[in-house]
RNA sequence: GCGAAAGUGGCGGAAUUGGCAGACGCGCCAGACUUAGGAUCUGGUACCGAAAGGUGUGGGGGUUCGAGUCCCCCCUUUCGCACCA
């Protein structure tokens, strides 16, 4: 090792050595316990940004930690390389998306290697390569076989700026997930995956992962799936054999229904209107509502409720009442049945609607008091409470004005009334979900082609498995019009039918890139497999993933799709578990000040607040850059970038390096045996700090509390500085204590700054590198970590007044006596009555006096 | 509007979960290095006060011998949801 710390030199040296020795390659024939550390794979945009650096620095710290603890660690990386930006580059600049993508990968791979992230590069994958997307297509066909992939015309989310379809997850909140443009609705024929078949499991299986996943991610997923228990009820249409089915979670309020309200898109509407005098008015109104919905852009504002009476009447199956049927803009076709019973007295929306259109308001739930829950049925009067009620009453309570159900509490009535409906054939208890099927069709070039063909004779024909992959053509005309560019590539489109050999056309839609990322981490485990996406036997050894790390922006996209995919893979026998990821960490964003303002936003090119990782590496070294991002904030917090912070990291590394240099000669030659002589009190203090630090960092790592681990390393170093022994003259005992501290420091620094750690480890006289031994992570000795004496704070009436020194095993009585004997304490309690003395063993004494 | 989380020095953040508030770092101040300093080293750094001492974890109340931590009300910020029947 050199006298001075030259990061570039050290980093090059070790990156090369790691690569030559295959240091990070995970092997199958290995008896060590396994650990799968996974970071969300990047899109190859061309440049690594600080968010990537943070993500991979966290994952790498964990991977190194586990490796040093003796685990066989799987730590792979790949490229989420299909998607929009490549195609945008093609449209705008005429470059070939494949070339653009491959060049970006080369550049970013170089950046990752310069960062020294310990990936097993032999397992690298890229979604845009046929050997990968072949298996996307394979999975698609499997889903098609099982009826889980289907095509239908539907209203889809359309981003007018990017000219593309978006899934519901990608247009959450009504805006495009990528560019923030308000989303429009369009009618298109599209491929869907039946994620709704798994809605119940997506909710129920959260139990299995709740210990390891952030609560907020599970909450968002749970909201997204939107499980809701209630009942379907059929309202017969008067003078007709038609029925209107509504969904309600509050069947107990059904006697308060004063209208049935349909969404403007409700399929029954045209038939219902057939004989209505108001037909044309209603149709005009419904048309207007549909249009407003399709182009709605001011999402912040709640739209004012509007409705129109259709003139049609329906019959409440419980009360026999005749109710008007309305059409209104606040009823959604997508949820429930597209029709609701309007109960103004007990639903805010219905109340508002009833107020506006002067519909009657009938109260049927009374607030429950303790006695009422047991009271006899209240006499029913079908009164209109519109005058008295100022707000809807939406709590559960006791039924009134509800026929035979009067007097029953809501929860009981809900169960009994659903059963009653079922017995009488006009309804049933039901569970509905908010989640919709996953629209995976994209009218895009740069994605995996949907592997089906259309034959004039045979209709839609799946591409046979042995004809996969359906390979993307080299290029196409990129017009950016929203039509799939593949449609213009004749040699792609024109094919022969696998059934009848007649002429046929290929599907020109490609798949959503979230298909690629739904199962990629299984491919890492068996990346060369040509017979299957992966060998289930190999996958079994490594999965579920032990720790997954990435941004929380994917909480309801990638992270819900991949859970769905796993359940599908389970159902076709490829995996044996329900959940693919045991523990998930959603790391915080890396932000920087925007210009001269006080705003902190995620680094981005367009805001001009980006920090180039390459520049950081050049100026400070990869080790310092990584150390800083891990130290500056807890991993889940936002990280506000600071240029001075990283200088502190370099300073620390340089100080450690200098100390190792100072000691290396003495340590490299001397043996590591415990000395014959006694340890001095200072040496014992150093050893105590060493073992306390080992214990702290080892346990911090389990929670990924990396910032406090770094702080602990710094404390250990400060203690070493204070120890201030001279390498030339130090006693054997002192040298032993220093060696113990320095070796622990170096090994525990490795997850944060691996290059300098390897260099220093070598400098300390250990050839072969840190991974030469199966298990290198130090183990804390609790005996040595224990304090020899305790400084116990003494409070008088809760205020800190003094401290007493005590042995760690001091008895409560002795501690109390010592506190009461303390001079300062005595001067304060003299002349006062001691009411009580609280002794917390090993912690504190509080003396309560009367003042 | 609904829901959730969070408010600790100039800044990022610690605090063994009810027991010494401010670890560690950044910044700042002072000093040293017989020149320079955007290098390095040493010391200091919550606030008020000369000191003794007092005050202090968004504000107000409460529980407790003891509250950053628990409970209630309020304020602020961030995030999520957007008529989900």
Tab-separated table of N, CA and C in Angstrom, chain A residues 478-602:
chain	number	residue	atom	x	y	z
A	478	UNK	N	-40.743	5.005	-37.550
A	478	UNK	CA	-41.202	5.556	-36.273
A	478	UNK	C	-41.909	6.873	-36.509
A	479	UNK	N	-43.219	6.809	-36.466
A	479	UNK	CA	-43.991	7.999	-36.804
A	479	UNK	C	-44.476	8.731	-35.574
A	480	UNK	N	-44.608	7.999	-34.471
A	480	UNK	CA	-45.116	8.628	-33.264
A	480	UNK	C	-46.577	8.991	-33.347
A	481	UNK	N	-47.325	8.258	-34.180
A	481	UNK	CA	-48.737	8.601	-34.350
A	481	UNK	C	-49.642	7.841	-33.398
A	482	UNK	N	-49.106	6.849	-32.717
A	482	UNK	CA	-49.964	6.084	-31.830
A	482	UNK	C	-50.361	4.752	-32.429
A	483	UNK	N	-50.079	4.567	-33.682
A	483	UNK	CA	-50.291	3.273	-34.338
A	483	UNK	C	-49.023	2.463	-34.150
A	484	UNK	N	-49.145	1.166	-33.927
A	484	UNK	CA	-47.930	0.389	-33.719
A	484	UNK	C	-47.037	0.429	-34.943
A	485	UNK	N	-45.780	0.807	-34.779
A	485	UNK	CA	-44.855	0.820	-35.925
A	485	UNK	C	-44.734	-0.551	-36.565
A	486	UNK	N	-44.983	-1.597	-35.806
A	486	UNK	CA	-44.854	-2.945	-36.357
A	486	UNK	C	-45.853	-3.185	-37.486
A	487	UNK	N	-46.988	-2.479	-37.430
A	487	UNK	CA	-48.015	-2.653	-38.463
A	487	UNK	C	-47.479	-2.260	-39.834
A	488	UNK	N	-46.457	-1.416	-39.843
A	488	UNK	CA	-45.906	-0.974	-41.132
A	488	UNK	C	-44.772	-1.842	-41.631
A	489	UNK	N	-44.436	-2.897	-40.914
A	489	UNK	CA	-43.325	-3.757	-41.340
A	489	UNK	C	-43.911	-5.030	-41.954
A	490	UNK	N	-44.011	-5.020	-43.274
A	490	UNK	CA	-44.729	-6.098	-43.958
A	490	UNK	C	-44.147	-7.467	-43.641
A	491	UNK	N	-42.823	-7.585	-43.646
A	491	UNK	CA	-42.227	-8.909	-43.428
A	491	UNK	C	-42.456	-9.412	-41.997
A	492	UNK	N	-42.752	-8.505	-41.109
A	492	UNK	CA	-43.128	-8.937	-39.758
A	492	UNK	C	-44.593	-9.361	-39.724
A	493	UNK	N	-45.434	-8.490	-40.283
A	493	UNK	CA	-46.880	-8.714	-40.169
A	493	UNK	C	-47.323	-9.964	-40.922
A	494	UNK	N	-46.843	-10.127	-42.131
A	494	UNK	CA	-47.330	-11.216	-42.971
A	494	UNK	C	-46.652	-12.520	-42.610
A	495	UNK	N	-47.479	-13.477	-42.316
A	495	UNK	CA	-46.940	-14.767	-41.890
A	495	UNK	C	-47.920	-15.840	-42.318
A	496	UNK	N	-47.668	-17.052	-41.881
A	496	UNK	CA	-48.624	-18.109	-42.215
A	496	UNK	C	-49.222	-18.650	-40.932
A	497	UNK	N	-50.430	-19.125	-41.071
A	497	UNK	CA	-51.154	-19.612	-39.906
A	497	UNK	C	-50.555	-20.934	-39.443
A	498	UNK	N	-50.332	-21.018	-38.146
A	498	UNK	CA	-49.750	-22.238	-37.589
A	498	UNK	C	-50.712	-23.404	-37.687
A	499	UNK	N	-51.985	-23.118	-37.834
A	499	UNK	CA	-53.012	-24.153	-37.938
A	499	UNK	C	-53.153	-24.680	-39.360
A	500	UNK	N	-53.457	-23.755	-40.274
A	500	UNK	CA	-53.882	-24.158	-41.610
A	500	UNK	C	-52.884	-23.779	-42.681
A	501	UNK	N	-51.779	-23.158	-42.271
A	501	UNK	CA	-50.758	-22.758	-43.234
A	501	UNK	C	-51.190	-21.684	-44.213
A	502	UNK	N	-52.408	-21.207	-44.025
A	502	UNK	CA	-52.875	-20.128	-44.888
A	502	UNK	C	-52.223	-18.815	-44.502
A	503	UNK	N	-52.453	-17.789	-45.298
A	503	UNK	CA	-51.871	-16.489	-44.977
A	503	UNK	C	-52.471	-15.931	-43.684
A	504	UNK	N	-51.642	-15.283	-42.937
A	504	UNK	CA	-52.105	-14.750	-41.663
A	504	UNK	C	-51.302	-13.507	-41.328
A	505	UNK	N	-51.812	-12.751	-40.350
A	505	UNK	CA	-51.131	-11.532	-39.903
A	505	UNK	C	-50.729	-11.676	-38.443
A	506	UNK	N	-49.603	-11.097	-38.154
A	506	UNK	CA	-49.172	-11.119	-36.751
A	506	UNK	C	-49.829	-9.990	-35.967
A	507	UNK	N	-50.049	-10.251	-34.720
A	507	UNK	CA	-50.415	-9.186	-33.787
A	507	UNK	C	-49.287	-8.155	-33.802
A	508	UNK	N	-49.647	-6.879	-33.841
A	508	UNK	CA	-48.605	-5.850	-33.881
A	508	UNK	C	-48.444	-5.115	-32.558
A	509	UNK	N	-49.297	-5.447	-31.575
A	509	UNK	CA	-49.095	-4.863	-30.248
A	509	UNK	C	-47.889	-5.517	-29.583
A	510	UNK	N	-47.196	-4.726	-28.789
A	510	UNK	CA	-46.149	-5.294	-27.947
A	510	UNK	C	-46.610	-5.210	-26.494
A	511	UNK	N	-45.843	-5.841	-25.625
A	511	UNK	CA	-46.277	-5.907	-24.222
A	511	UNK	C	-45.709	-4.756	-23.400
A	512	UNK	N	-46.509	-4.354	-22.455
A	512	UNK	CA	-46.072	-3.425	-21.414
A	512	UNK	C	-44.727	-3.883	-20.842
A	513	UNK	N	-43.818	-2.941	-20.629
A	513	UNK	CA	-42.500	-3.349	-20.110
A	513	UNK	C	-42.571	-3.873	-18.679
A	514	UNK	N	-43.679	-3.621	-18.021
A	514	UNK	CA	-43.793	-4.172	-16.662
A	514	UNK	C	-43.957	-5.692	-16.687
A	515	UNK	N	-44.250	-6.238	-17.864
A	515	UNK	CA	-44.223	-7.698	-17.993
A	515	UNK	C	-42.785	-8.185	-17.811
A	516	UNK	N	-41.858	-7.492	-18.479
A	516	UNK	CA	-40.442	-7.898	-18.387
A	516	UNK	C	-39.969	-7.923	-16.941
A	517	UNK	N	-40.364	-6.897	-16.205
A	517	UNK	CA	-39.805	-6.761	-14.858
A	517	UNK	C	-40.582	-7.562	-13.821
A	518	UNK	N	-41.618	-8.273	-14.250
A	518	UNK	CA	-42.416	-9.021	-13.279
A	518	UNK	C	-41.733	-10.305	-12.819
A	519	UNK	N	-40.804	-10.781	-13.604
A	519	UNK	CA	-40.196	-12.077	-13.250
A	519	UNK	C	-38.698	-12.132	-13.486
A	520	UNK	N	-38.090	-10.976	-13.803
A	520	UNK	CA	-36.675	-10.963	-14.214
A	520	UNK	C	-35.736	-11.564	-13.184
A	521	UNK	N	-36.091	-11.403	-11.913
A	521	UNK	CA	-35.139	-11.859	-10.888
A	521	UNK	C	-35.101	-13.376	-10.761
A	522	UNK	N	-35.996	-14.062	-11.450
A	522	UNK	CA	-35.882	-15.509	-11.539
A	522	UNK	C	-34.925	-15.905	-12.669
A	523	UNK	N	-34.879	-15.060	-13.691
A	523	UNK	CA	-34.008	-15.364	-14.820
A	523	UNK	C	-32.528	-15.258	-14.443
A	524	UNK	N	-32.220	-14.351	-13.523
A	524	UNK	CA	-30.831	-14.232	-13.067
A	524	UNK	C	-30.295	-15.564	-12.560
A	525	UNK	N	-31.196	-16.351	-11.998
A	525	UNK	CA	-30.767	-17.566	-11.317
A	525	UNK	C	-30.362	-18.644	-12.323
A	526	UNK	N	-30.832	-18.476	-13.546
A	526	UNK	CA	-30.600	-19.509	-14.556
A	526	UNK	C	-30.597	-18.835	-15.929
A	527	UNK	N	-29.681	-17.897	-16.138
A	527	UNK	CA	-29.804	-16.974	-17.277
A	527	UNK	C	-29.569	-17.614	-18.645
A	528	UNK	N	-28.930	-18.778	-18.674
A	528	UNK	CA	-28.614	-19.371	-19.977
A	528	UNK	C	-29.660	-20.393	-20.414
A	529	UNK	N	-30.651	-20.633	-19.589
A	529	UNK	CA	-31.599	-21.710	-19.866
A	529	UNK	C	-32.312	-21.489	-21.207
A	530	UNK	N	-32.259	-22.499	-22.080
A	530	UNK	CA	-32.917	-22.361	-23.378
A	530	UNK	C	-34.220	-23.154	-23.452
A	531	UNK	N	-34.531	-23.885	-22.379
A	531	UNK	CA	-35.743	-24.707	-22.392
A	531	UNK	C	-36.886	-24.140	-21.584
A	532	UNK	N	-36.572	-23.214	-20.729
A	532	UNK	CA	-37.589	-22.680	-19.834
A	532	UNK	C	-37.113	-21.321	-19.338
A	533	UNK	N	-38.032	-20.525	-18.801
A	533	UNK	CA	-37.599	-19.233	-18.237
A	533	UNK	C	-36.523	-19.435	-17.181
A	534	UNK	N	-36.665	-20.506	-16.414
A	534	UNK	CA	-35.657	-20.864	-15.419
A	534	UNK	C	-35.989	-22.255	-14.920
A	535	UNK	N	-34.995	-22.890	-14.337
A	535	UNK	CA	-35.192	-24.218	-13.788
A	535	UNK	C	-35.779	-24.091	-12.383
A	536	UNK	N	-36.967	-24.617	-12.156
A	536	UNK	CA	-37.592	-24.479	-10.833
A	536	UNK	C	-36.720	-25.023	-9.710
A	537	UNK	N	-35.933	-26.046	-10.024
A	537	UNK	CA	-35.079	-26.623	-8.980
A	537	UNK	C	-34.005	-25.636	-8.532
A	538	UNK	N	-33.461	-24.894	-9.494
A	538	UNK	CA	-32.444	-23.892	-9.142
A	538	UNK	C	-33.107	-22.727	-8.402
A	539	UNK	N	-34.258	-22.295	-8.924
A	539	UNK	CA	-34.943	-21.162	-8.310
A	539	UNK	C	-35.279	-21.454	-6.855
A	540	UNK	N	-35.637	-22.673	-6.600
A	540	UNK	CA	-35.997	-23.082	-5.253
A	540	UNK	C	-34.879	-22.820	-4.247
A	541	UNK	N	-33.646	-22.904	-4.725
A	541	UNK	CA	-32.509	-22.701	-3.838
A	541	UNK	C	-32.349	-21.239	-3.418
A	542	UNK	N	-32.832	-20.341	-4.232
A	542	UNK	CA	-32.516	-18.919	-4.005
A	542	UNK	C	-33.718	-18.066	-3.644
A	543	UNK	N	-34.877	-18.503	-4.007
A	543	UNK	CA	-36.042	-17.641	-3.822
A	543	UNK	C	-36.950	-18.215	-2.742
A	544	UNK	N	-37.823	-17.397	-2.139
A	544	UNK	CA	-38.071	-15.973	-2.396
A	544	UNK	C	-36.837	-15.110	-2.126
A	545	UNK	N	-36.819	-13.967	-2.767
A	545	UNK	CA	-35.752	-12.991	-2.581
A	545	UNK	C	-35.693	-12.597	-1.100
A	546	UNK	N	-34.483	-12.608	-0.557
A	546	UNK	CA	-34.347	-12.267	0.861
A	546	UNK	C	-34.545	-10.776	1.103
A	547	UNK	N	-33.954	-9.966	0.249
A	547	UNK	CA	-34.108	-8.523	0.431
A	547	UNK	C	-34.162	-7.849	-0.936
A	548	UNK	N	-35.222	-7.087	-1.139
A	548	UNK	CA	-35.390	-6.352	-2.387
A	548	UNK	C	-35.299	-4.875	-2.044
A	549	UNK	N	-34.616	-4.113	-2.893
A	549	UNK	CA	-34.402	-2.701	-2.597
A	549	UNK	C	-34.706	-1.860	-3.831
A	550	UNK	N	-35.493	-0.812	-3.644
A	550	UNK	CA	-35.787	0.077	-4.766
A	550	UNK	C	-36.643	1.240	-4.308
A	551	UNK	N	-37.033	2.063	-5.245
A	551	UNK	CA	-37.844	3.233	-4.904
A	551	UNK	C	-39.292	2.851	-4.656
A	552	UNK	N	-40.009	3.671	-3.900
A	552	UNK	CA	-41.398	3.314	-3.613
A	552	UNK	C	-42.350	3.794	-4.712
A	553	UNK	N	-41.789	4.374	-5.779
A	553	UNK	CA	-42.655	4.823	-6.869
A	553	UNK	C	-43.341	3.644	-7.551
A	554	UNK	N	-42.825	2.449	-7.305
A	554	UNK	CA	-43.417	1.292	-7.962
A	554	UNK	C	-44.390	0.530	-7.064
A	555	UNK	N	-44.818	1.174	-5.985
A	555	UNK	CA	-45.629	0.478	-4.995
A	555	UNK	C	-46.864	-0.191	-5.595
A	556	UNK	N	-47.538	0.468	-6.531
A	556	UNK	CA	-48.713	-0.175	-7.123
A	556	UNK	C	-48.505	-0.539	-8.585
A	557	UNK	N	-47.307	-0.467	-9.072
A	557	UNK	CA	-47.092	-0.946	-10.433
A	557	UNK	C	-46.266	-2.227	-10.346
A	558	UNK	N	-44.965	-2.083	-10.498
A	558	UNK	CA	-44.087	-3.254	-10.494
A	558	UNK	C	-44.350	-4.191	-9.311
A	559	UNK	N	-44.499	-3.614	-8.144
A	559	UNK	CA	-44.559	-4.467	-6.950
A	559	UNK	C	-45.874	-5.222	-6.825
A	560	UNK	N	-46.907	-4.763	-7.501
A	560	UNK	CA	-48.137	-5.541	-7.462
A	560	UNK	C	-48.154	-6.525	-8.632
A	561	UNK	N	-47.589	-6.112	-9.767
A	561	UNK	CA	-47.513	-7.027	-10.911
A	561	UNK	C	-46.645	-8.238	-10.582
A	562	UNK	N	-45.524	-7.982	-9.908
A	562	UNK	CA	-44.607	-9.093	-9.666
A	562	UNK	C	-45.206	-10.069	-8.650
A	563	UNK	N	-46.003	-9.558	-7.748
A	563	UNK	CA	-46.694	-10.450	-6.810
A	563	UNK	C	-47.717	-11.300	-7.564
A	564	UNK	N	-48.423	-10.664	-8.483
A	564	UNK	CA	-49.382	-11.381	-9.329
A	564	UNK	C	-48.659	-12.456	-10.142
A	565	UNK	N	-47.556	-12.073	-10.748
A	565	UNK	CA	-46.830	-12.999	-11.613
A	565	UNK	C	-46.366	-14.221	-10.831
A	566	UNK	N	-45.888	-13.955	-9.630
A	566	UNK	CA	-45.419	-15.054	-8.805
A	566	UNK	C	-46.552	-16.055	-8.524
A	567	UNK	N	-47.733	-15.530	-8.264
A	567	UNK	CA	-48.860	-16.415	-7.963
A	567	UNK	C	-49.232	-17.233	-9.196
A	568	UNK	N	-49.094	-16.602	-10.347
A	568	UNK	CA	-49.337	-17.351	-11.576
A	568	UNK	C	-48.269	-18.445	-11.757
A	569	UNK	N	-47.030	-18.089	-11.528
A	569	UNK	CA	-45.956	-19.083	-11.662
A	569	UNK	C	-46.159	-20.233	-10.675
A	570	UNK	N	-46.666	-19.900	-9.515
A	570	UNK	CA	-46.994	-20.935	-8.531
A	570	UNK	C	-48.065	-21.861	-9.099
A	571	UNK	N	-49.071	-21.267	-9.728
A	571	UNK	CA	-50.180	-22.068	-10.233
A	571	UNK	C	-49.784	-22.966	-11.396
A	572	UNK	N	-48.721	-22.598	-12.115
A	572	UNK	CA	-48.270	-23.501	-13.178
A	572	UNK	C	-47.067	-24.324	-12.719
A	573	UNK	N	-46.841	-24.331	-11.410
A	573	UNK	CA	-45.861	-25.253	-10.838
A	573	UNK	C	-44.407	-24.833	-10.944
A	574	UNK	N	-44.157	-23.559	-11.179
A	574	UNK	CA	-42.756	-23.148	-11.310
A	574	UNK	C	-42.129	-22.719	-9.997
A	575	UNK	N	-42.962	-22.234	-9.094
A	575	UNK	CA	-42.459	-21.909	-7.757
A	575	UNK	C	-43.448	-22.481	-6.744
A	576	UNK	N	-42.995	-22.579	-5.515
A	576	UNK	CA	-43.841	-23.260	-4.534
A	576	UNK	C	-44.346	-22.320	-3.442
A	577	UNK	N	-44.081	-21.017	-3.618
A	577	UNK	CA	-44.482	-20.091	-2.562
A	577	UNK	C	-45.419	-19.025	-3.134
A	578	UNK	N	-46.084	-18.300	-2.233
A	578	UNK	CA	-47.079	-17.312	-2.651
A	578	UNK	C	-46.476	-15.949	-2.956
A	579	UNK	N	-45.407	-15.622	-2.233
A	579	UNK	CA	-44.872	-14.271	-2.318
A	579	UNK	C	-43.411	-14.304	-2.739
A	580	UNK	N	-43.044	-13.488	-3.729
A	580	UNK	CA	-41.687	-13.572	-4.277
A	580	UNK	C	-40.617	-12.864	-3.454
A	581	UNK	N	-41.020	-11.957	-2.578
A	581	UNK	CA	-40.038	-11.121	-1.877
A	581	UNK	C	-40.322	-11.123	-0.382
A	582	UNK	N	-39.346	-11.565	0.396
A	582	UNK	CA	-39.554	-11.616	1.845
A	582	UNK	C	-39.490	-10.234	2.472
A	583	UNK	N	-38.433	-9.513	2.117
A	583	UNK	CA	-38.272	-8.190	2.720
A	583	UNK	C	-38.083	-7.153	1.617
A	584	UNK	N	-38.741	-6.032	1.799
A	584	UNK	CA	-38.645	-4.957	0.817
A	584	UNK	C	-38.192	-3.689	1.520
A	585	UNK	N	-37.234	-3.025	0.923
A	585	UNK	CA	-36.848	-1.702	1.418
A	585	UNK	C	-37.133	-0.692	0.320
A	586	UNK	N	-37.901	0.337	0.650
A	586	UNK	CA	-38.089	1.410	-0.327
A	586	UNK	C	-37.228	2.574	0.112
A	587	UNK	N	-36.163	2.778	-0.644
A	587	UNK	CA	-35.217	3.824	-0.242
A	587	UNK	C	-35.754	5.179	-0.660
A	588	UNK	N	-35.308	6.217	0.068
A	588	UNK	CA	-35.769	7.568	-0.226
A	588	UNK	C	-35.093	8.130	-1.470
A	589	UNK	N	-35.657	9.218	-1.954
A	589	UNK	CA	-35.118	9.879	-3.143
A	589	UNK	C	-33.839	10.645	-2.813
A	590	UNK	N	-33.044	10.838	-3.833
A	590	UNK	CA	-31.903	11.744	-3.698
A	590	UNK	C	-32.321	13.065	-4.335
A	591	UNK	N	-32.302	14.110	-3.533
A	591	UNK	CA	-32.762	15.402	-4.048
A	591	UNK	C	-31.629	16.422	-4.003
A	592	UNK	N	-31.844	17.477	-4.746
A	592	UNK	CA	-30.882	18.570	-4.747
A	592	UNK	C	-31.657	19.866	-4.904
A	593	UNK	N	-31.045	20.932	-4.482
A	593	UNK	CA	-31.681	22.227	-4.598
A	593	UNK	C	-31.902	22.559	-6.081
A	594	UNK	N	-33.040	23.173	-6.375
A	594	UNK	CA	-33.313	23.568	-7.749
A	594	UNK	C	-32.840	25.005	-7.927
A	595	UNK	N	-31.788	25.159	-8.680
A	595	UNK	CA	-31.246	26.492	-8.928
A	595	UNK	C	-30.942	27.203	-7.628
A	596	UNK	N	-31.404	28.447	-7.500
A	596	UNK	CA	-31.155	29.202	-6.272
A	596	UNK	C	-32.355	29.163	-5.334
A	597	UNK	N	-33.339	28.357	-5.683
A	597	UNK	CA	-34.553	28.352	-4.887
A	597	UNK	C	-34.366	27.509	-3.629
A	598	UNK	N	-35.403	27.455	-2.825
A	598	UNK	CA	-35.369	26.661	-1.612
A	598	UNK	C	-36.037	25.306	-1.817
A	599	UNK	N	-36.299	24.996	-3.057
A	599	UNK	CA	-36.988	23.744	-3.352
A	599	UNK	C	-35.992	22.607	-3.535
A	600	UNK	N	-36.308	21.493	-2.910
A	600	UNK	CA	-35.491	20.291	-3.087
A	600	UNK	C	-36.290	19.310	-3.915
A	601	UNK	N	-35.733	18.926	-5.047
A	601	UNK	CA	-36.451	17.978	-5.892
A	601	UNK	C	-35.508	16.893	-6.348
A	602	UNK	N	-36.111	15.778	-6.749
A	602	UNK	CA	-35.311	14.672	-7.263
A	602	UNK	C	-34.415	15.202	-8.373
